[in-house]
Amino acid sequence: MAVTERSSITDDLGDDEVQATRAASAASVDDESTNPPNDAHLQRHIAVLKDKIAARYRQGKKQRKGDGDGDSSPAFISYFDDVDFHIRSSILDGSITEPFQLHFKGPTLEAEIKTRERARRQLIRENILSRKLSGGGDDRDGDDAQEQLQKEVPFDNSPLPTSFSGLYVATWMAVGLSVVKFVLDYYWDSHHRFMQWEVVDTMTTGLFRVAAMDAAMYLATYVVFSVQWLCKHRVLKWYNAGWWIVALYEPLFVVAFIYINDQVLEFHWIARIFLFLHSLVLLMKMHSFAFYNGYLWSIHNELQEDRASLARLQDIAAVSDDKAIETTRSTLNKSLEFCRFELESQSIGGVSFPQTITVKNYFMFTMFPTLVYQSEYPRTEKIRWHYVVEKLFAIFGTIFVMIVTAQVFMYPVVLRCTAVRESQWTSWFERLVTWSGLLVDILPSFIAIYLLDFYLIWDAILNCIAELTMFGDRYFYGDWWNCVTWDEFSRIWNVPVYKFLLRHVYHSSISTLKLSKQQATFMTFFISSVVHEMAMYVIFKRLRFYLFCFQMLQLPLVAISNCAFFRGKPIIGNVIFWIGICIGPGLMCTLYLTI
């Protein structure tokens, strides 16, 4: 995934628009002049800038700094426009937890209904009184008048403000009591104490060795920081040695630790997958840090070259009246303005690049719950320790529920799956029938594990880390449960990874490899599918490509969900989406275990 970010993001324009913009820009330059001044080095620099400017500027829109002052030059597209960070809470906290803790007052529906009834009765009385005062009342047809008033003053049927906070409490109470029952039943059936459970025994084996290896992986990421630090002190140049060191080190980092954890240290599968997933997190952090600063190195060098070129141009202008000089000066000034903006927008408290490359800055980035590096992030004012304690209880409570679910419901089915795999092969049909039965048995528990895993990682753990580091942006996931297409799910299920893929895979493949948006989408899904298949290999030690195929199947499914039949039918789309979510994980597990 070592892709060089050498130019700005072009996703704001379509493929045809990008080509048209590039052609228009080149044509406008050619109309004004055929060649820049007769200086070979300057000519090469201007030729490079022409392509960059075509991709950087939106035609027909004003520049950021020129808005409102009559400047009609096009606005440029910053490399940093694709990903934004703001102070915001997570969805579950903002929609459920915080309203429950801060605004819960018990039942409110009855009081609201009575308030509306009283208001309606008051309106009816006022209507009757006004009729009598105006002389329009008639006692002989009072029933008809009352019926007429009922029609004239209808009951307020607007939606009532309701709260389901009590069901929130009841749900967790039901989960807790069910877990207690399952633990007791399992103990009386197997006579195994909790610490003797196979799942618990596997998880707790070699904890200190796993922690030591995790620390070693983290320290190994400082190789990438060292490369940037050496570039800062002019020992290395990024686009010579620096780029190649990082590009070779990143895949070596992942492959080496997969081999060490499996073949040398012989960790169990839970430790292997934990370390593999954490190595991917560290890989993405390394890549983002390296190529973010690599991009700024290119901008920094371009700025220096622009200044030197303007100085040379000044010397040429003193002895020549070539009309191309003004065109060249305009091109250099555009580049100069863009480079200044990019560097200034990433400065920290007046400290600009490359002085932002410090150990403290890198260390804090590795602690933040994000995979996309930038020099500054929105921060909260203080740590809410009661919130940290709440999330710690959520973390360990959820892990306990997952252990019980895995041991009581999933582990027996897994044993049956491995028995089928090791049994004598008879026929595809017989194995398929057996596999279907195992799939039905494992689905309910796998759905529970899937949802608990989501809550554990993306809400409990990431919010706890964010609070401890005072990281302000808690948008780690969207309302993925409402998805109607798979492309929506890929964007909002795991927002940190999506942001990384958006900037460092999708946009980089467009700007560097000159791919179309469709080709860049395919590449992004392909890389994601390869990594998911690697995870399956780490767990099962089997290379079957089941998950790879199902991941790539999302591309045609997205096309189908966007066809005319499904467009405008969000309920059908959401039902189909949930069928995939409920069946998919269990399907993958049983396939890898049995076939």
Coordinates of C-alpha atoms in Angstrom, one line a residue:
M1 CA 0.0 0.0 0.0
A2 CA 3.0 2.3 -0.4
V3 CA 1.5 4.8 -2.8
T4 CA 3.1 8.2 -3.3
E5 CA 0.9 11.2 -2.8
R6 CA 2.5 13.6 -5.3
S7 CA -0.5 15.6 -6.3
S8 CA -3.8 17.0 -4.9
I9 CA -7.1 15.2 -4.5
T10 CA -9.2 15.2 -7.7
D11 CA -12.2 13.4 -6.5
D12 CA -14.3 16.6 -6.4
L13 CA -14.4 16.4 -10.2
G14 CA -15.6 13.6 -12.3
D15 CA -13.2 11.7 -14.7
D16 CA -14.5 13.7 -17.7
E17 CA -14.3 17.0 -15.7
V18 CA -10.7 16.3 -14.7
Q19 CA -9.7 15.7 -18.3
A20 CA -11.6 18.7 -19.5
T21 CA -10.1 20.9 -16.7
R22 CA -6.6 19.6 -17.7
A23 CA -7.2 20.3 -21.3
A24 CA -8.7 23.8 -20.7
S25 CA -5.8 24.7 -18.5
A26 CA -3.3 23.6 -21.1
A27 CA -5.1 25.3 -23.8
S28 CA -5.3 28.6 -21.9
V29 CA -1.5 28.5 -21.4
D30 CA -0.9 27.6 -25.1
D31 CA -3.1 30.4 -26.2
E32 CA -1.1 32.9 -24.3
S33 CA 2.3 31.6 -25.2
T34 CA 4.0 28.7 -26.8
N35 CA 7.0 28.3 -24.5
P36 CA 8.3 29.7 -21.2
P37 CA 11.5 31.8 -21.3
N38 CA 14.6 30.2 -22.7
D39 CA 16.0 28.6 -19.5
A40 CA 16.1 24.7 -19.6
H41 CA 15.7 24.2 -15.8
L42 CA 12.9 26.7 -15.7
Q43 CA 11.2 25.2 -18.7
R44 CA 11.2 21.7 -17.0
H45 CA 9.8 23.2 -13.8
I46 CA 7.0 25.0 -15.6
A47 CA 6.1 21.9 -17.6
V48 CA 5.6 20.0 -14.3
L49 CA 3.6 22.8 -12.8
K50 CA 1.2 22.9 -15.7
D51 CA 0.0 19.3 -15.0
K52 CA -0.2 20.0 -11.3
I53 CA -2.2 23.2 -11.7
A54 CA -4.7 21.5 -14.0
A55 CA -5.5 18.9 -11.2
R56 CA -5.4 21.5 -8.4
Y57 CA -7.8 24.1 -9.5
R58 CA -11.6 24.0 -9.9
Q59 CA -12.6 25.9 -13.0
G60 CA -15.4 28.5 -12.6
K61 CA -15.1 28.9 -8.8
K62 CA -13.3 31.6 -6.8
Q63 CA -10.3 31.0 -4.7
R64 CA -10.6 30.7 -1.0
K65 CA -8.7 33.9 -0.3
G66 CA -10.3 35.7 -3.2
D67 CA -14.0 35.1 -2.3
G68 CA -15.8 38.4 -2.0
D69 CA -13.0 40.6 -3.3
G70 CA -13.7 40.2 -7.0
D71 CA -11.1 37.6 -7.6
S72 CA -12.4 35.3 -10.3
S73 CA -9.6 32.8 -10.5
P74 CA -10.5 29.2 -9.8
A75 CA -10.4 27.7 -6.3
F76 CA -7.7 25.1 -5.6
I77 CA -8.3 21.6 -4.2
S78 CA -6.3 21.0 -1.1
Y79 CA -4.8 17.5 -0.5
F80 CA -6.4 17.7 3.0
D81 CA -10.0 18.4 1.7
D82 CA -11.0 14.8 1.8
V83 CA -10.9 14.1 5.6
D84 CA -12.1 16.4 8.4
F85 CA -12.1 16.1 12.1
H86 CA -14.5 18.0 14.5
I87 CA -15.5 17.8 18.1
R88 CA -18.5 15.4 18.2
S89 CA -19.7 12.5 20.3
S90 CA -20.4 9.0 19.2
I91 CA -23.8 8.0 18.0
L92 CA -24.7 5.7 20.9
D93 CA -23.5 8.3 23.4
G94 CA -25.3 11.2 21.8
S95 CA -28.6 9.3 21.0
I96 CA -29.0 6.9 23.9
T97 CA -26.5 7.1 26.8
E98 CA -26.3 10.9 27.3
P99 CA -30.1 11.5 27.0
F100 CA -30.7 8.6 29.4
Q101 CA -28.2 9.9 32.0
L102 CA -29.1 13.6 31.7
H103 CA -32.8 13.9 30.7
F104 CA -34.5 10.7 31.9
K105 CA -37.5 11.7 34.0
G106 CA -39.7 8.5 34.0
P107 CA -42.9 8.2 31.9
T108 CA -43.9 11.4 30.1
L109 CA -46.5 10.1 27.6
E110 CA -49.5 10.2 29.9
A111 CA -48.8 13.8 31.0
E112 CA -48.4 14.9 27.4
I113 CA -51.7 13.3 26.4
K114 CA -53.5 15.0 29.3
T115 CA -52.0 18.3 28.4
R116 CA -53.3 18.0 24.9
E117 CA -56.7 17.0 26.1
R118 CA -56.9 20.0 28.4
A119 CA -55.8 22.3 25.7
R120 CA -58.6 21.0 23.4
R121 CA -61.3 21.3 26.0
Q122 CA -60.2 24.9 26.6
L123 CA -60.4 25.7 22.9
I124 CA -63.9 24.1 22.7
R125 CA -65.1 26.2 25.7
E126 CA -63.7 29.4 24.2
N127 CA -65.4 28.6 20.9
I128 CA -68.8 28.1 22.7
L129 CA -68.4 31.3 24.7
S130 CA -67.5 33.4 21.6
R131 CA -70.6 32.1 19.8
K132 CA -72.9 32.9 22.7
L133 CA -71.4 36.4 23.0
S134 CA -71.9 37.0 19.3
G135 CA -75.5 35.7 19.5
G136 CA -74.9 32.8 17.2
G137 CA -75.8 30.1 19.8
D138 CA -79.0 28.0 19.7
D139 CA -80.0 25.8 22.7
R140 CA -82.5 23.7 20.7
D141 CA -79.8 22.0 18.5
G142 CA -77.1 21.7 21.2
D143 CA -76.1 18.2 20.1
D144 CA -75.5 19.3 16.6
A145 CA -73.6 22.3 17.8
Q146 CA -71.4 20.1 20.0
E147 CA -70.7 17.8 17.1
Q148 CA -69.8 20.7 14.9
L149 CA -67.4 22.0 17.6
Q150 CA -65.7 18.6 17.8
K151 CA -65.0 18.8 14.1
E152 CA -63.9 22.4 14.2
V153 CA -61.5 21.7 17.1
P154 CA -59.8 18.4 16.3
F155 CA -57.5 16.5 18.7
D156 CA -53.8 17.2 18.3
N157 CA -52.6 14.0 16.6
S158 CA -49.0 15.1 16.0
P159 CA -46.4 12.5 17.1
L160 CA -46.0 12.2 20.8
P161 CA -42.5 12.7 22.3
T162 CA -41.6 9.2 23.6
S163 CA -38.6 7.7 25.3
F164 CA -37.5 4.1 25.3
S165 CA -34.9 4.5 28.0
G166 CA -36.6 2.0 30.2
L167 CA -36.2 -0.6 27.4
Y168 CA -32.5 0.3 27.3
V169 CA -32.2 -0.7 31.0
A170 CA -34.4 -3.8 30.5
T171 CA -32.3 -5.0 27.5
W172 CA -29.1 -4.9 29.5
M173 CA -30.8 -6.4 32.5
A174 CA -32.0 -9.3 30.3
V175 CA -28.6 -9.8 28.9
G176 CA -27.0 -9.8 32.4
L177 CA -29.5 -12.3 33.8
S178 CA -29.3 -14.6 30.8
V179 CA -25.5 -14.6 31.1
V180 CA -25.7 -15.6 34.7
K181 CA -28.1 -18.4 33.9
F182 CA -25.9 -19.7 31.1
V183 CA -22.8 -19.7 33.3
L184 CA -24.6 -21.6 36.1
D185 CA -26.2 -24.1 33.7
Y186 CA -22.8 -24.7 32.0
Y187 CA -21.1 -25.2 35.4
W188 CA -23.7 -27.8 36.5
D189 CA -23.5 -29.6 33.2
S190 CA -19.7 -29.6 32.8
H191 CA -18.4 -29.0 36.4
H192 CA -15.8 -26.6 34.9
R193 CA -15.1 -23.4 36.7
F194 CA -14.9 -20.2 34.7
M195 CA -11.1 -20.2 34.5
Q196 CA -11.2 -23.8 33.2
W197 CA -13.3 -23.0 30.2
E198 CA -11.5 -23.6 26.9
V199 CA -12.1 -20.1 25.6
V200 CA -10.8 -18.5 28.8
D201 CA -7.8 -20.8 28.9
T202 CA -6.9 -19.9 25.4
M203 CA -7.3 -16.2 25.9
T204 CA -5.2 -16.1 29.1
T205 CA -2.3 -18.3 27.8
G206 CA 0.9 -16.4 27.3
L207 CA -0.5 -12.9 28.1
F208 CA 2.9 -11.5 29.0
R209 CA 4.5 -12.8 25.9
V210 CA 1.7 -11.4 23.8
A211 CA 2.0 -8.0 25.5
A212 CA 5.8 -8.0 25.0
M213 CA 5.4 -8.8 21.3
D214 CA 2.8 -6.1 21.0
A215 CA 5.2 -3.6 22.5
A216 CA 7.9 -4.7 20.1
M217 CA 5.6 -4.1 17.2
Y218 CA 4.9 -0.6 18.4
L219 CA 8.5 0.2 18.9
A220 CA 9.2 -1.1 15.4
T221 CA 7.0 1.7 13.9
Y222 CA 9.6 4.3 15.0
V223 CA 11.7 3.2 12.0
V224 CA 9.3 5.2 9.8
F225 CA 9.5 8.2 12.1
S226 CA 13.3 7.9 12.0
V227 CA 13.2 8.2 8.2
Q228 CA 11.2 11.4 8.4
W229 CA 13.4 12.7 11.2
L230 CA 16.5 12.1 9.0
C231 CA 14.8 13.8 6.1
K232 CA 14.2 16.8 8.4
H233 CA 17.9 17.0 9.3
R234 CA 18.8 16.6 5.6
V235 CA 20.5 13.2 6.1
L236 CA 18.1 11.6 3.7
K237 CA 15.9 12.9 0.9
W238 CA 12.3 11.7 0.8
Y239 CA 12.0 11.0 -2.9
N240 CA 15.3 9.3 -3.1
A241 CA 16.1 6.9 -0.2
G242 CA 13.2 7.8 2.2
W243 CA 10.4 6.7 -0.1
W244 CA 12.0 3.4 -0.9
I245 CA 12.9 2.6 2.7
V246 CA 9.3 3.1 3.8
A247 CA 7.8 1.3 0.8
L248 CA 9.9 -1.8 1.5
Y249 CA 9.6 -1.7 5.3
E250 CA 5.8 -1.6 5.4
P251 CA 5.1 -5.0 3.8
L252 CA 8.2 -6.5 5.6
F253 CA 6.7 -5.3 8.9
V254 CA 3.5 -7.2 8.5
V255 CA 4.9 -10.4 7.0
A256 CA 7.7 -10.6 9.5
F257 CA 5.4 -10.4 12.5
I258 CA 2.9 -12.9 11.0
Y259 CA 5.8 -15.3 10.6
I260 CA 7.3 -14.7 14.1
N261 CA 3.9 -14.9 15.9
D262 CA 3.0 -18.2 14.1
Q263 CA 6.2 -20.1 13.4
V264 CA 8.6 -18.8 16.1
L265 CA 6.5 -18.0 19.1
E266 CA 3.6 -20.3 18.1
F267 CA 0.9 -18.2 19.6
H268 CA -2.7 -19.5 19.8
W269 CA -5.2 -18.2 17.2
I270 CA -6.7 -15.5 19.5
A271 CA -3.2 -14.0 20.1
R272 CA -2.3 -14.3 16.4
I273 CA -5.4 -12.4 15.2
F274 CA -5.1 -9.8 17.9
L275 CA -1.5 -9.1 17.0
F276 CA -2.2 -9.2 13.2
L277 CA -5.0 -6.7 13.5
H278 CA -2.9 -4.4 15.7
S279 CA -0.1 -4.7 13.2
L280 CA -2.5 -3.5 10.5
V281 CA -3.4 -0.5 12.7
L282 CA 0.2 0.3 13.2
L283 CA 0.9 -0.2 9.5
M284 CA -1.8 2.3 8.5
K285 CA -0.5 4.8 11.1
M286 CA 3.0 4.4 9.8
H287 CA 1.9 4.8 6.2
S288 CA -0.2 7.9 6.9
F289 CA 2.5 9.6 8.9
A290 CA 5.2 8.8 6.3
F291 CA 3.2 9.8 3.2
Y292 CA 1.5 12.8 4.7
N293 CA 4.9 14.2 5.5
G294 CA 6.2 12.9 2.1
Y295 CA 3.5 15.0 0.4
L296 CA 4.5 18.1 2.5
W297 CA 8.2 17.4 1.4
S298 CA 7.1 17.7 -2.2
I299 CA 5.2 20.9 -1.5
H300 CA 8.1 22.3 0.5
N301 CA 10.5 21.5 -2.3
E302 CA 8.1 22.9 -4.9
L303 CA 7.9 26.1 -2.9
Q304 CA 11.6 26.5 -2.8
E305 CA 11.8 25.8 -6.5
D306 CA 9.1 28.4 -7.2
R307 CA 11.0 31.1 -5.3
A308 CA 14.2 30.3 -7.1
S309 CA 12.4 30.3 -10.5
L310 CA 10.8 33.6 -9.8
A311 CA 14.3 35.0 -9.0
R312 CA 15.6 33.6 -12.3
L313 CA 12.6 35.0 -14.1
Q314 CA 13.3 38.4 -12.7
D315 CA 16.8 38.3 -14.2
I316 CA 15.5 37.2 -17.6
A317 CA 12.8 40.0 -17.6
A318 CA 15.5 42.6 -17.0
V319 CA 17.1 41.8 -20.4
S320 CA 14.0 40.5 -22.4
D321 CA 10.5 41.6 -23.2
D322 CA 9.3 38.1 -24.1
K323 CA 5.5 37.9 -23.6
A324 CA 5.9 34.4 -22.2
I325 CA 7.5 35.9 -19.1
E326 CA 4.1 37.1 -17.7
T327 CA 2.5 33.7 -18.4
T328 CA 5.3 31.9 -16.6
R329 CA 5.2 34.3 -13.7
S330 CA 1.4 33.7 -13.3
T331 CA 2.0 29.9 -13.3
L332 CA 4.7 30.3 -10.6
N333 CA 2.5 32.6 -8.5
K334 CA -0.3 30.1 -8.6
S335 CA 2.0 27.3 -7.5
L336 CA 3.5 29.6 -4.8
E337 CA 0.1 30.4 -3.4
F338 CA -1.0 26.8 -3.3
C339 CA 2.2 25.6 -1.6
R340 CA 2.0 28.3 1.0
F341 CA -1.6 27.4 1.8
E342 CA -0.9 23.7 2.1
L343 CA 2.1 24.3 4.5
E344 CA 0.4 27.0 6.6
S345 CA -2.8 24.9 7.0
Q346 CA -0.7 22.2 8.6
S347 CA 1.3 24.3 11.0
I348 CA 1.0 23.9 14.8
G349 CA 0.8 27.1 16.8
G350 CA 2.9 29.0 14.4
V351 CA 5.4 26.1 14.0
S352 CA 5.4 25.0 10.3
F353 CA 6.6 22.0 8.4
P354 CA 9.2 20.4 8.7
Q355 CA 9.6 21.5 12.4
T356 CA 6.4 19.6 13.1
I357 CA 8.2 16.3 12.8
T358 CA 8.9 15.6 16.4
V359 CA 8.9 12.5 18.7
K360 CA 6.1 14.0 20.8
N361 CA 4.0 14.7 17.7
Y362 CA 4.4 11.1 16.4
F363 CA 3.9 9.6 19.8
M364 CA 0.6 11.4 20.3
F365 CA -0.6 10.4 16.9
T366 CA 0.1 6.7 17.7
M367 CA -2.0 7.1 20.9
F368 CA -5.0 8.8 19.1
P369 CA -7.9 6.6 17.9
T370 CA -7.4 7.6 14.3
L371 CA -5.5 6.2 11.3
V372 CA -5.1 9.4 9.3
Y373 CA -2.3 11.6 10.4
Q374 CA -2.4 15.4 10.5
S375 CA -0.4 17.9 12.5
E376 CA -3.4 18.8 14.8
Y377 CA -6.7 17.3 15.9
P378 CA -9.7 18.8 17.8
R379 CA -9.1 18.1 21.5
T380 CA -11.4 18.2 24.6
E381 CA -10.5 20.4 27.6
K382 CA -10.2 17.7 30.2
I383 CA -10.6 13.9 30.9
R384 CA -13.9 12.9 32.3
W385 CA -12.8 10.1 34.6
H386 CA -16.4 9.0 35.3
Y387 CA -16.8 8.4 31.6
V388 CA -13.5 6.4 31.5
V389 CA -14.7 4.2 34.3
E390 CA -18.1 3.7 32.5
K391 CA -16.3 2.6 29.4
L392 CA -13.9 0.3 31.3
F393 CA -16.9 -1.4 32.8
A394 CA -18.5 -1.7 29.3
I395 CA -15.2 -3.2 27.9
F396 CA -14.8 -5.9 30.5
G397 CA -18.5 -6.6 30.8
T398 CA -18.8 -7.0 27.0
I399 CA -15.8 -9.3 26.9
F400 CA -17.3 -11.4 29.6
V401 CA -20.6 -11.7 27.7
M402 CA -18.7 -12.6 24.5
I403 CA -16.7 -15.3 26.4
V404 CA -19.9 -16.9 27.7
T405 CA -21.5 -16.8 24.3
A406 CA -18.5 -18.3 22.6
Q407 CA -18.0 -21.0 25.2
V408 CA -21.6 -22.1 25.7
F409 CA -23.0 -21.7 22.2
M410 CA -20.2 -21.5 19.6
Y411 CA -17.5 -23.8 20.9
P412 CA -19.6 -27.0 20.7
V413 CA -20.4 -26.2 17.1
V414 CA -16.8 -25.4 16.3
L415 CA -15.8 -28.8 17.6
R416 CA -18.4 -30.4 15.3
C417 CA -17.0 -28.4 12.4
T418 CA -13.5 -29.6 13.0
A419 CA -14.7 -33.1 13.3
V420 CA -16.4 -32.8 9.9
R421 CA -13.2 -31.4 8.4
E422 CA -11.1 -34.3 9.8
S423 CA -13.6 -37.0 8.8
Q424 CA -13.2 -39.2 5.8
W425 CA -14.4 -37.4 2.6
T426 CA -17.5 -38.9 1.1
S427 CA -19.2 -36.6 -1.3
W428 CA -19.8 -32.9 -1.9
F429 CA -23.5 -33.3 -1.3
E430 CA -23.2 -35.0 2.0
R431 CA -20.6 -32.5 3.3
L432 CA -22.8 -29.6 2.1
V433 CA -25.8 -31.0 4.0
T434 CA -23.7 -31.4 7.1
W435 CA -22.3 -27.9 6.7
S436 CA -25.8 -26.4 6.3
G437 CA -26.9 -27.9 9.6
L438 CA -23.8 -26.5 11.3
L439 CA -24.5 -23.1 9.8
V440 CA -28.0 -23.0 11.2
D441 CA -26.7 -24.0 14.6
I442 CA -24.0 -21.3 14.8
L443 CA -25.9 -18.3 13.3
P444 CA -27.7 -17.0 16.4
S445 CA -24.5 -17.0 18.5
F446 CA -22.5 -15.5 15.7
I447 CA -25.0 -12.7 15.3
A448 CA -24.6 -11.9 19.0
I449 CA -20.8 -12.0 18.8
Y450 CA -20.8 -9.8 15.7
L451 CA -22.9 -7.1 17.4
L452 CA -21.0 -7.3 20.7
D453 CA -17.7 -7.1 18.9
F454 CA -18.9 -3.9 17.1
Y455 CA -19.9 -2.4 20.4
L456 CA -16.7 -3.5 22.2
I457 CA -14.3 -2.0 19.6
W458 CA -15.9 0.9 17.9
D459 CA -17.8 2.3 20.9
A460 CA -16.4 1.1 24.2
I461 CA -12.6 0.8 23.4
L462 CA -12.2 3.7 21.0
N463 CA -14.3 6.1 23.1
C464 CA -12.2 5.1 26.2
I465 CA -9.0 5.8 24.3
A466 CA -10.4 9.0 22.9
E467 CA -11.3 10.2 26.4
L468 CA -7.9 9.3 27.9
T469 CA -6.1 11.2 25.0
M470 CA -8.7 14.0 24.9
F471 CA -9.3 13.3 21.3
G472 CA -12.4 15.3 20.3
D473 CA -13.7 13.5 17.2
R474 CA -15.7 10.4 18.3
Y475 CA -17.2 9.7 14.9
F476 CA -15.9 6.2 14.7
Y477 CA -19.0 4.7 13.1
G478 CA -22.2 5.9 11.5
D479 CA -25.7 4.5 11.7
W480 CA -24.7 1.4 9.7
W481 CA -27.8 -0.5 10.9
N482 CA -29.9 1.6 8.6
C483 CA -27.9 0.9 5.5
V484 CA -29.8 0.0 2.3
T485 CA -26.7 -0.6 0.1
W486 CA -23.3 -2.1 0.7
D487 CA -21.4 0.9 -0.4
E488 CA -23.1 2.8 2.5
F489 CA -22.0 0.0 4.8
S490 CA -18.4 0.2 3.6
R491 CA -18.3 3.9 4.4
I492 CA -19.8 4.1 7.8
W493 CA -19.2 0.7 9.5
N494 CA -15.6 1.5 10.2
V495 CA -15.0 5.2 9.7
P496 CA -11.3 5.3 10.8
V497 CA -10.4 2.7 8.2
Y498 CA -12.7 4.3 5.6
K499 CA -10.9 7.6 6.0
F500 CA -7.5 5.9 5.6
L501 CA -8.6 4.1 2.4
L502 CA -10.2 7.2 1.0
R503 CA -7.0 9.3 1.3
H504 CA -4.2 6.8 1.0
V505 CA -5.6 4.2 -1.4
Y506 CA -8.5 5.7 -3.4
H507 CA -7.3 9.3 -3.9
S508 CA -3.7 8.3 -4.1
S509 CA -4.4 5.8 -6.9
I510 CA -6.3 8.6 -8.8
S511 CA -3.6 11.2 -8.3
T512 CA -0.5 9.0 -8.7
L513 CA -1.5 6.1 -10.9
K514 CA -3.9 8.2 -13.0
L515 CA -6.7 5.7 -12.5
S516 CA -10.4 6.5 -13.1
K517 CA -12.8 6.7 -10.1
Q518 CA -14.2 3.2 -11.0
Q519 CA -10.7 1.7 -11.3
A520 CA -9.7 3.3 -8.0
T521 CA -12.8 1.9 -6.3
F522 CA -11.9 -1.6 -7.6
M523 CA -8.4 -1.2 -6.3
T524 CA -9.6 -0.1 -2.9
F525 CA -12.0 -3.1 -2.6
F526 CA -9.3 -5.4 -3.9
I527 CA -6.7 -4.4 -1.3
S528 CA -9.3 -4.5 1.4
S529 CA -10.3 -8.0 0.3
V530 CA -6.7 -9.2 0.3
V531 CA -6.2 -8.0 3.8
H532 CA -9.4 -9.6 5.0
E533 CA -8.3 -12.9 3.5
M534 CA -4.9 -12.6 5.2
A535 CA -6.9 -12.3 8.5
M536 CA -8.7 -15.6 7.8
Y537 CA -5.3 -17.2 7.0
V538 CA -3.9 -16.0 10.4
I539 CA -6.9 -17.5 12.2
F540 CA -7.5 -20.8 10.4
K541 CA -4.1 -21.4 8.8
R542 CA -6.0 -22.2 5.6
L543 CA -6.0 -20.2 2.3
R544 CA -9.4 -20.7 0.7
F545 CA -10.3 -17.2 -0.6
Y546 CA -13.9 -17.5 0.6
L547 CA -13.9 -14.1 2.3
F548 CA -12.0 -12.6 -0.6
C549 CA -14.7 -13.6 -3.1
F550 CA -17.5 -12.4 -0.8
Q551 CA -15.8 -9.1 -0.3
M552 CA -15.3 -8.6 -4.0
L553 CA -19.0 -9.6 -4.5
Q554 CA -19.9 -6.3 -2.9
L555 CA -19.1 -4.5 -6.1
P556 CA -21.8 -6.1 -8.2
L557 CA -24.2 -6.0 -5.2
V558 CA -23.7 -2.2 -5.0
A559 CA -24.6 -2.0 -8.7
I560 CA -27.7 -4.1 -8.3
S561 CA -28.8 -2.1 -5.2
N562 CA -28.6 1.1 -7.3
C563 CA -30.7 -0.2 -10.1
A564 CA -34.2 1.2 -10.9
F565 CA -36.0 -1.7 -9.1
F566 CA -34.4 -1.1 -5.7
R567 CA -34.2 2.7 -6.0
G568 CA -36.8 4.3 -3.7
K569 CA -37.3 1.1 -1.7
P570 CA -35.2 1.6 1.4
I571 CA -37.0 -1.0 3.5
I572 CA -36.3 -3.8 1.0
G573 CA -32.7 -2.7 0.8
N574 CA -32.3 -2.7 4.6
V575 CA -33.9 -6.1 4.9
I576 CA -31.5 -7.5 2.2
F577 CA -28.6 -5.8 4.0
W578 CA -29.5 -7.4 7.4
I579 CA -29.9 -10.8 5.7
G580 CA -26.3 -10.5 4.6
I581 CA -25.1 -9.3 8.1
C582 CA -26.9 -12.1 9.9
I583 CA -25.8 -14.9 7.6
G584 CA -22.3 -13.7 6.4
P585 CA -20.1 -14.0 9.5
G586 CA -21.4 -17.5 10.4
L587 CA -21.2 -18.6 6.8
M588 CA -17.5 -17.6 6.6
C589 CA -16.6 -19.3 9.9
T590 CA -18.3 -22.7 9.0
L591 CA -16.8 -22.6 5.4
Y592 CA -13.2 -22.2 6.7
L593 CA -13.7 -24.8 9.4
T594 CA -15.3 -27.5 7.3
I595 CA -14.5 -27.2 3.6

